[in-house]
Coordinates of N, CA and C in Angstrom, one line a residue:
X1026 N 36.9 39.2 -9.4 CA 36.2 38.1 -10.0 C 36.0 37.0 -9.0
X1027 N 34.8 36.6 -8.7 CA 34.5 35.6 -7.8 C 33.9 34.4 -8.6
X1028 N 34.2 33.2 -8.1 CA 33.6 32.1 -8.8 C 32.5 31.5 -7.9
X1029 N 31.4 31.2 -8.5 CA 30.3 30.6 -7.8 C 30.3 29.1 -8.0
X1030 N 30.3 28.4 -6.9 CA 30.3 26.9 -7.1 C 28.9 26.4 -6.9
X1031 N 28.4 25.7 -7.9 CA 27.1 25.1 -7.8 C 27.2 23.8 -7.1
X1032 N 26.3 23.5 -6.2 CA 26.3 22.2 -5.5 C 25.7 21.2 -6.5
X1033 N 26.4 20.1 -6.8 CA 25.9 19.1 -7.7 C 25.0 18.2 -6.9
X1034 N 23.8 18.0 -7.4 CA 22.9 17.1 -6.8 C 22.5 16.0 -7.7
X1035 N 21.9 14.9 -7.1 CA 21.5 13.8 -7.9 C 20.2 13.3 -7.3
X1036 N 19.5 12.5 -8.2 CA 18.2 11.9 -7.7 C 18.6 10.8 -6.7
X1037 N 17.7 10.4 -5.8 CA 18.0 9.3 -4.9 C 18.3 8.0 -5.6
X1038 N 17.6 7.8 -6.8 CA 17.9 6.5 -7.5 C 19.3 6.5 -8.0
X1039 N 19.9 7.6 -8.4 CA 21.2 7.6 -8.9 C 22.2 7.4 -7.7
X1040 N 21.9 8.1 -6.6 CA 22.7 7.9 -5.4 C 22.7 6.4 -4.9
X1041 N 21.5 5.8 -4.9 CA 21.4 4.4 -4.5 C 22.2 3.5 -5.4
X1042 N 22.2 3.8 -6.7 CA 22.9 3.0 -7.6 C 24.4 3.1 -7.4
X1043 N 24.9 4.3 -7.1 CA 26.3 4.6 -6.8 C 26.7 3.9 -5.5
X1044 N 25.8 3.8 -4.5 CA 26.0 3.2 -3.3 C 25.9 1.7 -3.3
X1045 N 25.3 1.2 -4.4 CA 25.1 -0.3 -4.5 C 24.0 -0.8 -3.7
X1046 N 22.9 0.0 -3.4 CA 21.8 -0.5 -2.6 C 20.5 -0.4 -3.4
X1047 N 19.5 -1.1 -2.9 CA 18.2 -1.1 -3.5 C 17.4 0.1 -3.0
X1048 N 17.0 1.0 -3.9 CA 16.4 2.2 -3.5 C 15.2 2.1 -2.6
X1049 N 14.3 1.1 -2.9 CA 13.1 0.9 -2.2 C 13.3 0.5 -0.7
X1050 N 14.5 0.0 -0.4 CA 14.9 -0.4 0.9 C 15.5 0.7 1.7
X1051 N 15.8 1.8 1.1 CA 16.4 2.9 1.8 C 15.4 3.7 2.7
X1052 N 15.8 4.4 3.7 CA 14.9 5.2 4.5 C 14.1 6.2 3.6
X1053 N 12.9 6.6 4.1 CA 12.1 7.5 3.3 C 12.8 8.8 3.1
X1054 N 13.5 9.3 4.1 CA 14.1 10.6 3.9 C 15.2 10.6 2.8
X1055 N 15.8 9.5 2.6 CA 16.8 9.3 1.5 C 16.0 9.3 0.1
X1056 N 14.9 8.5 0.1 CA 14.2 8.4 -1.2 C 13.5 9.7 -1.6
X1057 N 13.1 10.5 -0.6 CA 12.2 11.6 -1.0 C 13.0 12.9 -1.2
X1058 N 14.3 12.9 -1.0 CA 15.1 14.2 -1.2 C 16.0 14.1 -2.4
X1059 N 16.9 15.0 -2.4 CA 18.0 14.9 -3.4 C 19.3 14.7 -2.6
X1060 N 20.3 14.2 -3.3 CA 21.6 13.9 -2.6 C 22.6 14.8 -3.3
X1061 N 23.4 15.5 -2.5 CA 24.5 16.3 -3.0 C 25.7 15.4 -3.2
X1062 N 26.6 15.8 -4.0 CA 27.9 15.1 -4.1 C 28.6 14.9 -2.8
X1063 N 28.6 16.0 -2.0 CA 29.2 15.9 -0.7 C 28.5 14.9 0.3
X1064 N 27.2 14.9 0.2 CA 26.5 13.9 1.0 C 26.8 12.5 0.6
X1065 N 26.9 12.3 -0.8 CA 27.2 10.9 -1.3 C 28.6 10.5 -0.8
X1066 N 29.6 11.4 -0.9 CA 30.9 11.2 -0.5 C 31.0 10.8 1.0
X1067 N 30.2 11.5 1.8 CA 30.1 11.3 3.3 C 29.5 9.9 3.5
X1068 N 28.4 9.5 2.8 CA 27.8 8.2 2.9 C 28.8 7.1 2.6
X1069 N 29.6 7.3 1.5 CA 30.6 6.3 1.1 C 31.7 6.2 2.1
X1070 N 32.2 7.4 2.6 CA 33.3 7.4 3.6 C 33.0 6.8 4.9
X1071 N 31.8 7.2 5.4 CA 31.4 6.8 6.8 C 29.9 6.4 6.7
X1072 N 29.6 5.2 6.2 CA 28.2 4.8 6.0 C 27.4 4.7 7.4
X1073 N 26.2 5.2 7.4 CA 25.4 5.1 8.6 C 24.9 3.6 8.7
X1074 N 24.3 3.3 9.9 CA 23.9 1.9 10.2 C 23.0 1.4 9.1
X1075 N 22.0 2.2 8.6 CA 21.1 1.7 7.6 C 21.8 1.3 6.3
X1076 N 22.8 2.0 6.0 CA 23.5 1.7 4.7 C 24.4 0.4 4.9
X1077 N 25.0 0.3 6.1 CA 25.8 -0.9 6.3 C 24.9 -2.1 6.4
X1078 N 23.8 -2.0 7.0 CA 22.8 -3.1 7.1 C 22.4 -3.5 5.7
X1079 N 22.0 -2.5 4.9 CA 21.5 -2.9 3.5 C 22.6 -3.5 2.7
X1080 N 23.8 -3.0 2.8 CA 24.9 -3.6 2.0 C 25.2 -5.0 2.5
X1081 N 25.1 -5.3 3.8 CA 25.4 -6.6 4.3 C 24.2 -7.6 4.1
X1082 N 23.0 -7.2 4.4 CA 21.8 -8.1 4.4 C 20.9 -8.0 3.2
X1083 N 20.9 -6.9 2.5 CA 20.0 -6.6 1.4 C 18.7 -6.1 1.9
X1084 N 17.7 -6.1 1.0 CA 17.7 -6.6 -0.3 C 18.6 -5.9 -1.3
X1085 N 19.2 -6.6 -2.2 CA 20.2 -6.1 -3.1 C 19.6 -5.8 -4.5
X1086 N 20.1 -4.8 -5.2 CA 19.7 -4.6 -6.5 C 20.3 -5.6 -7.5
X1087 N 19.7 -5.7 -8.7 CA 20.1 -6.7 -9.6 C 21.6 -6.7 -9.9
X1088 N 22.3 -5.6 -10.1 CA 23.7 -5.7 -10.4 C 24.5 -6.3 -9.2
X1089 N 24.1 -6.1 -8.0 CA 24.8 -6.7 -6.9 C 24.5 -8.2 -6.8
X1090 N 23.2 -8.5 -7.0 CA 22.8 -9.9 -7.0 C 23.6 -10.7 -8.1
X1091 N 23.6 -10.1 -9.2 CA 24.3 -10.8 -10.3 C 25.8 -11.0 -10.0
X1092 N 26.4 -10.0 -9.5 CA 27.9 -10.1 -9.1 C 28.1 -11.1 -8.0
X1093 N 27.2 -11.2 -7.0 CA 27.4 -12.1 -5.9 C 27.2 -13.6 -6.4
X1094 N 26.3 -13.7 -7.4 CA 26.1 -15.1 -8.0 C 27.1 -15.4 -9.1
X1095 N 27.8 -14.4 -9.6 CA 28.7 -14.7 -10.7 C 28.1 -14.9 -12.0
X1096 N 27.0 -14.1 -12.3 CA 26.3 -14.2 -13.5 C 26.0 -12.8 -14.0
X1097 N 25.5 -12.7 -15.2 CA 25.1 -11.4 -15.8 C 23.7 -11.0 -15.3
X1098 N 23.3 -9.7 -15.5 CA 22.0 -9.3 -15.2 C 21.0 -10.0 -16.1
X1099 N 21.4 -10.2 -17.4 CA 20.5 -10.9 -18.3 C 20.4 -12.4 -17.9
X1100 N 21.4 -12.9 -17.3 CA 21.4 -14.3 -16.8 C 20.4 -14.5 -15.7
X1101 N 20.4 -13.4 -14.8 CA 19.4 -13.5 -13.7 C 18.0 -13.5 -14.3
X1102 N 17.8 -12.7 -15.3 CA 16.4 -12.6 -15.9 C 16.1 -14.0 -16.5
X1103 N 17.0 -14.5 -17.3 CA 16.8 -15.9 -17.9 C 16.5 -16.9 -16.8
X1104 N 17.1 -16.8 -15.7 CA 16.9 -17.7 -14.6 C 15.6 -17.5 -13.8
X1105 N 14.9 -16.4 -14.1 CA 13.6 -16.1 -13.5 C 13.8 -15.2 -12.2
X1106 N 14.9 -14.7 -12.0 CA 15.1 -13.8 -10.8 C 14.9 -12.4 -11.3
X1107 N 13.7 -11.9 -10.9 CA 13.3 -10.5 -11.3 C 13.2 -9.6 -10.1
X1108 N 13.2 -10.1 -8.9 CA 13.0 -9.3 -7.7 C 14.4 -9.2 -7.0
X1109 N 14.6 -8.1 -6.2 CA 15.8 -8.0 -5.4 C 15.8 -9.2 -4.4
X1110 N 17.1 -9.6 -4.1 CA 17.2 -10.7 -3.2 C 18.0 -10.3 -2.0
X1111 N 17.8 -10.9 -0.9 CA 18.6 -10.7 0.3 C 19.8 -11.5 0.3
X1112 N 20.8 -11.2 1.1 CA 22.0 -12.0 1.2 C 21.7 -13.5 1.5
X1113 N 20.7 -13.7 2.4 CA 20.3 -15.0 2.8 C 19.8 -15.8 1.6
X1114 N 19.0 -15.1 0.7 CA 18.4 -15.8 -0.4 C 19.5 -16.1 -1.5
X1115 N 20.5 -15.2 -1.6 CA 21.6 -15.4 -2.5 C 22.4 -16.6 -2.1
X1116 N 22.7 -16.7 -0.8 CA 23.5 -17.8 -0.2 C 22.7 -19.1 -0.4
X1117 N 21.4 -19.1 -0.3 CA 20.6 -20.3 -0.5 C 20.7 -20.8 -1.9
X1118 N 20.6 -19.8 -2.9 CA 20.8 -20.2 -4.3 C 22.1 -20.8 -4.6
X1119 N 23.2 -20.2 -4.0 CA 24.5 -20.7 -4.1 C 24.6 -22.2 -3.6
X1120 N 24.0 -22.5 -2.5 CA 24.0 -23.8 -2.0 C 23.1 -24.8 -2.8
X1121 N 22.0 -24.3 -3.3 CA 21.1 -25.2 -4.1 C 21.7 -25.5 -5.5
X1122 N 22.4 -24.5 -6.0 CA 23.0 -24.7 -7.3 C 22.0 -25.1 -8.4
X1123 N 21.0 -24.3 -8.6 CA 20.0 -24.8 -9.6 C 20.7 -24.8 -11.0
X1124 N 20.1 -25.5 -11.9 CA 20.6 -25.7 -13.2 C 20.9 -24.4 -14.0
X1125 N 19.9 -23.5 -13.9 CA 20.1 -22.2 -14.6 C 21.3 -21.4 -14.1
X1126 N 21.6 -21.5 -12.8 CA 22.7 -20.8 -12.2 C 24.0 -21.4 -12.7
X1127 N 24.1 -22.7 -12.7 CA 25.3 -23.3 -13.2 C 25.5 -23.0 -14.7
X1128 N 24.5 -23.0 -15.5 CA 24.5 -22.7 -16.9 C 25.0 -21.2 -17.1
X1129 N 24.4 -20.3 -16.4 CA 24.7 -18.9 -16.5 C 26.2 -18.6 -16.0
X1130 N 26.6 -19.3 -15.0 CA 28.0 -19.1 -14.5 C 29.0 -19.6 -15.6
X1131 N 28.6 -20.7 -16.3 CA 29.5 -21.2 -17.4 C 29.5 -20.1 -18.5
X1132 N 28.3 -19.6 -18.8 CA 28.3 -18.5 -19.9 C 29.1 -17.4 -19.5
X1133 N 29.0 -16.9 -18.3 CA 29.8 -15.8 -17.8 C 31.3 -16.1 -17.8
X1134 N 31.7 -17.3 -17.5 CA 33.1 -17.7 -17.6 C 33.6 -17.6 -19.0
X1135 N 32.8 -18.1 -19.9 CA 33.2 -18.0 -21.4 C 33.3 -16.6 -21.8
X1136 N 32.4 -15.7 -21.4 CA 32.5 -14.3 -21.7 C 33.8 -13.7 -21.2
X1137 N 34.1 -14.0 -20.0 CA 35.4 -13.5 -19.4 C 36.6 -14.0 -20.2
X1138 N 36.6 -15.3 -20.5 CA 37.7 -15.8 -21.3 C 37.8 -15.1 -22.6
X1139 N 36.7 -14.9 -23.3 CA 36.7 -14.2 -24.6 C 37.2 -12.8 -24.5
X1140 N 36.8 -12.1 -23.4 CA 37.2 -10.7 -23.2 C 38.7 -10.7 -23.0
X1141 N 39.2 -11.6 -22.2 CA 40.7 -11.7 -22.0 C 41.4 -11.9 -23.2
X1142 N 40.9 -12.9 -24.1 CA 41.5 -13.2 -25.4 C 41.6 -11.9 -26.3
X1143 N 40.5 -11.2 -26.3 CA 40.4 -10.0 -27.2 C 41.4 -8.9 -26.7
X1144 N 41.4 -8.8 -25.4 CA 42.3 -7.8 -24.8 C 43.8 -8.1 -25.1
X1145 N 44.1 -9.4 -25.0 CA 45.5 -9.8 -25.3 C 45.8 -9.6 -26.7
X1146 N 44.8 -9.9 -27.6 CA 45.0 -9.7 -29.0 C 45.3 -8.2 -29.4
X1147 N 44.5 -7.3 -28.8 CA 44.7 -5.9 -29.0 C 46.0 -5.4 -28.5
X1148 N 46.4 -6.0 -27.3 CA 47.7 -5.6 -26.8 C 48.9 -6.0 -27.7
X1149 N 48.7 -7.2 -28.2 CA 49.8 -7.7 -29.2 C 49.8 -6.9 -30.4
X1150 N 48.7 -6.5 -31.0 CA 48.6 -5.7 -32.1 C 49.2 -4.3 -31.9
X1151 N 48.9 -3.7 -30.7 CA 49.4 -2.4 -30.4 C 50.9 -2.5 -30.2
X1152 N 51.4 -3.6 -29.6 CA 52.9 -3.8 -29.5 C 53.6 -3.9 -30.8
X1153 N 53.0 -4.6 -31.8 CA 53.5 -4.8 -33.1 C 53.5 -3.4 -33.8
X1154 N 52.4 -2.7 -33.7 CA 52.3 -1.4 -34.3 C 53.4 -0.4 -33.8
X1155 N 53.7 -0.5 -32.5 CA 54.7 0.4 -31.9 C 56.0 0.0 -32.4
X1156 N 56.3 -1.3 -32.7 CA 57.6 -1.7 -33.2 C 57.8 -1.3 -34.6
X1157 N 56.8 -1.3 -35.4 CA 56.9 -1.0 -36.8 C 57.1 0.5 -37.1

């Protein structure tokens, strides 16, 4: 009995998302092919120059921009940020501190506090249930 191992592949968009880079900024050969799980692991373990440059300088996809600014993706949209931003543009926004960014950071801080409160509440309930 022999086992046949299928090579798992993914679309470039999925691989770019897993790598945290903006697909349209990747090299054409990356965008036009498929990426195997092994290739993705190799890119993560030893990123080529283009990947290091994209991660450092951008343009960055929305989830990365949101994380770097400390807001949600919806907050970016409410703030009018719909395009990928470079690291330089993100840093400029941090320095400018526009009203929408401050407001969305406050919203995000409230969301984190509430999540922590709910997590603590669930832990306390689970502890009580374990004692009973």
